[in-house]
Amino acid sequence: MSQAQFTPRVFSGIQPSGDLHLGNYLGALKRFADAQDRGVQSLYCMVDLHAITVWQDPAKLRHATRELTAGFIASGLDPEKSILFNQSQVPEHTQMAWIFNCVARMGWMKRMTQFKDKAGKNAENASLGLFGYPALMAADILVYHATHVPVGEDQKQHLELTRDIAAKFNHDYDVEFFPMAEPVIEGAGTRVMSLRDGTKKMSKSDPSDMSRINMTDDADTISKKIRKAKTDPEPLPMDLDGLEGRPEARNLVNIYAGLAGMSAEDVMRDMGGRTFSEFKPMLADLAVDRMAPISAEMGRLMQDTAEIDAILGRGSERAREIAAPILAKTYEIVGLVGS
Ligand code: TYM
């Protein structure tokens, strides 16, 4: 059997572990919304069980899960068209993850750079959940037989592991049951860097709030953060090659391209030769224009958390309808007795 047997299906997830930022928007949410009308069934998951691999305050986790859902909707995702749900309401994810814990090898997991980054020097004290995180991620994807996974650059290694797990399962049980899910990492927004250091990715764990634009920031804050973003003294070069060795300049060009829906080449054609005192206000205006209405809409949606919970409940039911038969078939392949 070839991979062609799998109906195209999109899956992606975001952790509700604190402030959503411009990297999540350009690398994930905006791209999900742009793809919404392509007619492919799409599932988007608030991965709350991934979030608790590091300590989360329970009240903050609840708030962040709802706020993330509001972020999806405010970014243009329609819960009627896409399935929006939270991971913990679909127990098939953890059931499949156990099977994959038994397929994935210790050596594979030890190579995961994100575990090494997150666990830091004190890996002995990291949770077992943090170590096994990528097996749960593979389960998220494969329990739906998803074929396409839109993510930012930083998730590439986890998706390679997902393919390794699918291939080993198929090989060990002599089946063609799981698809080789394709990472979809396209466009200028897939690697948004810190506004304070163009060599570090924009991240919610950076201690400096000035390093990122949060999706809940208001217009003045967005504008201030862009005006204060680190740059070098040279004007923008005339083409992309001229950005070599200038990570902060390259990042601001990429952010402009992502927000405007343009390629970085086109931005250089329009902006090449401008100084940062000209370019930054233009970027700030664009960022405010695109992000401030999303922030306002998230605030509005958060006034009715019962409605958000109802959306997650309905989405979880729809997700289970797809996941349950795939899990049942997996159990059967593995030899687990059921009725
Ligand atoms: P998370 O929650 O860290 O990030 C969510 C999405 O945002 C992207 N992203 C970025 N893109 C560009 N520039 C940045 N600075 C930036 N920071 C974050 C991430 O690449 C991601 O697409 N392990 C995943 C969540 C997950 C998942 C899944 C994703 C769990 N299961 C199954 C896809 C499929 C994570 O921690 O993403």
XYZ file of C-alpha atoms and ligand atoms in Angstrom:
376
model
C 0.000 0.000 0.000
C 1.278 3.472 -0.748
C 0.860 6.665 1.244
C -1.694 7.817 -1.349
C -4.384 5.845 0.523
C -4.570 8.509 3.248
C -7.132 11.268 2.860
C -5.434 14.654 3.401
C -6.005 15.866 6.960
C -4.320 18.708 8.840
C -3.410 18.627 12.533
C -1.513 21.107 14.659
C -1.241 22.019 18.328
C -0.225 24.928 20.539
C 0.588 24.803 24.253
C -1.583 26.903 26.552
C 1.401 27.737 28.696
C 1.336 31.515 28.919
C 1.467 34.468 26.633
C 0.839 33.845 22.967
C 3.280 35.903 20.924
C 3.945 37.086 17.394
C 5.965 33.908 16.670
C 2.913 31.762 17.455
C 0.791 34.060 15.305
C 3.026 34.199 12.215
C 4.442 30.668 12.549
C 1.132 28.986 13.311
C -2.217 30.786 13.798
C -2.107 33.053 10.751
C -1.038 30.178 8.534
C -3.857 27.997 9.892
C -6.362 30.756 9.136
C -4.923 31.345 5.638
C -5.342 27.612 4.848
C -8.852 27.358 6.254
C -10.751 27.583 3.008
C -8.717 24.986 1.120
C -11.313 22.342 1.907
C -9.034 20.007 3.914
C -10.388 18.754 7.236
C -8.314 20.463 9.942
C -7.944 19.848 13.662
C -6.304 22.354 16.003
C -5.556 21.357 19.539
C -4.851 23.273 22.758
C -2.246 20.811 24.052
C -2.903 21.223 27.772
C -1.318 17.856 28.631
C 1.906 18.990 26.976
C 1.784 22.230 28.969
C 1.839 20.354 32.306
C 5.135 18.640 31.480
C 6.465 21.680 33.328
C 4.655 23.059 36.398
C 1.568 25.152 35.621
C -0.530 27.011 38.126
C -4.010 25.399 37.724
C -5.975 28.666 37.539
C -3.500 30.103 35.017
C -3.656 26.935 32.913
C -7.446 27.145 32.724
C -7.216 30.809 31.760
C -4.467 30.186 29.185
C -6.428 27.332 27.554
C -9.449 29.581 27.076
C -7.323 32.519 25.977
C -5.549 30.349 23.401
C -8.931 29.253 22.050
C -9.916 32.927 21.861
C -6.611 33.541 20.029
C -7.488 30.942 17.392
C -10.924 32.441 16.813
C -9.665 36.042 16.842
C -7.010 35.054 14.265
C -9.799 33.974 11.919
C -10.304 30.259 12.651
C -13.971 29.357 12.407
C -14.918 26.575 14.879
C -17.563 25.377 12.429
C -14.988 24.864 9.669
C -12.046 23.629 11.751
C -12.175 21.372 14.789
C -10.913 23.345 17.809
C -10.501 21.345 21.002
C -8.309 20.670 24.016
C -6.163 17.573 24.271
C -7.269 16.430 27.739
C -10.888 16.074 26.601
C -9.892 13.447 24.041
C -8.421 10.523 26.032
C -7.405 8.716 22.823
C -4.307 10.982 22.693
C -2.841 9.567 25.910
C -3.943 6.036 25.084
C -2.123 6.218 21.761
C 0.851 7.883 23.471
C 1.315 4.794 25.658
C 1.549 2.596 22.579
C 4.129 4.999 21.136
C 6.090 5.042 24.413
C 6.592 1.364 23.713
C 7.638 1.986 20.082
C 9.973 4.990 20.511
C 13.533 4.254 21.654
C 15.336 5.941 24.568
C 18.155 6.919 22.233
C 15.754 8.778 19.925
C 14.253 10.736 22.789
C 17.650 11.640 24.228
C 18.569 13.362 20.971
C 15.646 15.820 21.144
C 17.162 19.297 21.355
C 14.015 20.802 22.861
C 14.207 18.437 25.827
C 17.835 19.396 26.330
C 16.971 23.115 26.130
C 13.989 22.869 28.466
C 15.504 20.480 30.989
C 18.707 22.547 31.045
C 21.599 21.421 33.213
C 19.310 19.708 35.678
C 17.938 16.958 33.404
C 17.740 14.477 36.317
C 15.096 16.674 37.854
C 12.972 17.089 34.695
C 9.595 15.331 34.657
C 9.219 12.005 32.911
C 6.431 13.703 30.945
C 8.886 16.256 29.532
C 11.141 13.437 28.342
C 8.234 11.549 26.753
C 6.697 14.749 25.317
C 7.483 13.925 21.646
C 5.726 10.521 21.874
C 2.533 12.296 22.976
C 3.029 14.743 20.114
C 3.309 11.835 17.659
C 0.095 10.434 19.153
C -1.678 13.803 18.680
C -0.915 13.641 14.981
C -1.212 9.944 14.236
C -4.393 9.244 16.208
C -6.106 11.213 13.406
C -3.994 9.781 10.578
C -3.069 13.413 9.882
C -1.059 13.871 6.699
C 0.013 17.530 7.043
C 1.302 19.357 10.101
C 1.801 23.125 9.781
C 4.317 24.321 12.398
C 7.199 26.748 12.938
C 10.804 25.684 12.304
C 11.429 24.753 15.950
C 9.108 21.717 15.687
C 10.959 20.081 12.796
C 12.863 17.554 14.881
C 9.681 16.449 16.699
C 8.024 15.807 13.353
C 10.952 13.728 12.175
C 10.512 11.640 15.310
C 6.797 11.307 14.563
C 7.698 9.841 11.179
C 10.248 7.505 12.803
C 7.593 6.260 15.227
C 5.057 5.734 12.421
C 7.635 3.882 10.316
C 8.782 1.652 13.201
C 5.191 0.781 14.154
C 4.336 -0.053 10.530
C 7.501 -2.131 10.233
C 7.228 -3.967 13.591
C 3.606 -4.979 12.972
C 4.018 -5.400 9.219
C 1.239 -2.961 8.340
C 0.873 0.307 6.398
C -1.347 1.752 9.069
C 0.147 5.136 9.970
C 0.874 7.857 7.393
C 4.224 9.615 7.132
C 2.908 13.008 8.266
C 4.485 15.882 6.331
C 5.735 18.933 8.204
C 4.524 22.111 6.504
C 7.062 24.844 7.293
C 6.607 27.575 4.706
C 6.829 31.334 4.482
C 8.590 34.206 6.233
C 6.914 33.652 9.607
C 8.186 30.201 10.495
C 11.153 31.499 12.509
C 10.412 34.770 14.277
C 13.362 35.866 16.407
C 13.631 37.870 19.630
C 13.398 41.671 19.243
C 16.412 41.986 21.583
C 18.663 39.337 19.997
C 18.206 38.240 16.394
C 19.971 34.923 17.015
C 17.424 33.697 19.619
C 13.878 32.677 18.765
C 10.989 34.755 20.065
C 9.720 32.781 23.024
C 7.363 33.041 25.967
C 10.149 31.867 28.238
C 12.428 34.858 27.503
C 12.595 36.882 30.749
C 12.449 40.188 28.826
C 8.935 41.178 27.770
C 10.557 43.622 25.303
C 11.883 40.602 23.362
C 8.426 39.668 22.083
C 5.107 41.075 20.964
C 2.355 39.373 22.915
C -0.972 38.814 21.221
C -2.624 40.600 24.145
C -0.433 43.740 23.827
C -2.272 46.966 23.035
C -1.380 49.318 20.175
C 0.982 51.541 22.220
C 2.902 48.584 23.607
C 3.291 46.979 20.163
C 4.537 50.251 18.730
C 6.971 50.865 21.597
C 8.447 47.348 21.356
C 9.119 47.749 17.634
C 10.633 51.199 18.019
C 12.963 49.841 20.717
C 13.836 46.633 18.831
C 17.580 46.089 18.509
C 19.050 46.965 15.092
C 22.382 47.903 13.599
C 23.324 51.381 12.331
C 23.292 50.570 8.583
C 20.267 51.222 6.348
C 18.476 48.200 4.863
C 20.439 46.688 1.965
C 18.993 46.493 -1.542
C 18.472 42.719 -1.538
C 18.173 39.675 0.752
C 21.826 38.670 0.358
C 22.795 41.968 1.968
C 21.055 40.843 5.176
C 23.650 38.104 5.671
C 25.254 38.527 9.115
C 22.604 41.066 10.187
C 20.173 38.872 12.180
C 18.168 41.712 13.747
C 17.589 43.426 10.395
C 16.708 40.106 8.792
C 14.188 39.409 11.572
C 12.396 42.757 11.162
C 12.189 42.197 7.398
C 10.748 38.716 7.981
C 8.214 40.053 10.469
C 7.153 42.697 7.957
C 6.817 40.035 5.255
C 4.816 37.714 7.537
C 2.433 40.444 8.647
C 1.941 41.854 5.146
C 1.587 38.399 3.566
C 4.533 39.192 1.245
C 7.765 37.359 0.504
C 10.969 38.700 2.099
C 12.241 39.395 -1.470
C 9.276 41.679 -2.134
C 9.829 43.531 1.124
C 13.440 44.193 0.106
C 12.282 45.504 -3.254
C 9.990 48.010 -1.519
C 12.141 48.865 1.503
C 15.770 48.412 0.352
C 17.880 51.496 1.136
C 15.627 52.836 3.895
C 17.079 53.643 7.302
C 15.644 52.031 10.430
C 14.229 55.379 11.495
C 12.081 55.182 8.348
C 11.415 51.438 8.332
C 10.570 50.905 12.016
C 7.551 53.275 12.095
C 6.203 51.583 8.958
C 6.631 48.179 10.593
C 5.063 49.457 13.827
C 2.017 50.762 11.914
C 1.636 47.457 10.086
C 1.975 45.433 13.314
C -0.572 47.606 15.125
C -2.924 47.420 12.152
C -2.798 43.590 12.109
C -2.347 42.696 15.784
C -4.365 45.273 17.773
C -7.780 44.127 16.399
C -6.868 40.512 17.266
C -5.933 41.506 20.788
C -9.221 43.436 21.161
C -11.247 40.504 19.817
C -9.502 38.082 22.201
C -10.481 40.367 25.081
C -14.079 40.431 23.869
C -14.275 36.644 23.500
C -12.798 36.135 26.973
C -15.846 37.855 28.477
C -17.873 34.730 27.701
C -15.798 31.770 28.848
C -18.907 29.519 28.900
C -19.133 29.930 25.120
C -15.414 29.116 24.753
C -15.851 25.983 26.885
C -18.833 24.954 24.750
C -16.731 25.348 21.575
C -13.995 23.144 23.083
C -16.595 20.585 24.185
C -18.137 20.338 20.715
C -14.715 20.222 19.069
C -13.612 17.422 21.412
C -16.661 15.328 20.503
C -15.947 15.761 16.801
C -12.275 14.906 17.346
C -13.162 11.734 19.283
C -15.333 10.527 16.428
C -12.216 10.453 14.243
C -9.742 9.240 16.872
C -11.725 6.401 18.497
C -11.840 4.037 15.488
C -8.147 4.662 14.691
C -7.186 3.861 18.304
C -9.402 0.747 18.301
C -7.719 -0.492 15.135
C -4.286 0.228 16.654
C -5.166 -1.859 19.739
C -6.289 -4.674 17.474
C -3.045 -4.553 15.451
C -1.013 -4.643 18.682
C -2.975 -7.644 19.986
C -4.855 -6.038 22.857
C -8.096 -7.909 23.539
C -11.297 -5.871 23.446
C -14.942 -6.491 22.723
P 4.438 25.747 20.913
O 3.242 25.810 21.793
O 5.764 26.033 21.506
O 4.245 26.703 19.672
C 3.063 26.677 18.881
C 3.387 26.942 17.423
O 4.038 28.202 17.283
C 5.267 28.016 16.577
N 6.268 28.972 17.102
C 6.977 29.802 16.336
N 6.960 30.006 15.007
C 7.807 30.955 14.527
N 8.647 31.678 15.309
C 8.698 31.496 16.647
N 9.507 32.243 17.414
C 7.827 30.514 17.225
N 7.603 30.081 18.492
C 6.652 29.137 18.397
C 5.680 26.586 16.862
O 6.573 26.094 15.889
C 4.336 25.879 16.827
O 3.944 25.599 15.500
N 5.233 20.826 20.558
C 4.417 21.928 20.057
C 2.935 21.721 20.285
C 2.368 20.439 19.760
C 2.147 20.122 18.398
C 1.562 18.825 18.413
C 2.372 20.792 17.193
C 1.956 19.376 20.502
N 1.464 18.430 19.694
C 1.217 18.170 17.226
C 2.013 20.127 16.006
C 1.445 18.849 16.040
C 4.839 23.184 20.781
O 5.360 23.146 21.872
O 4.475 24.336 20.167
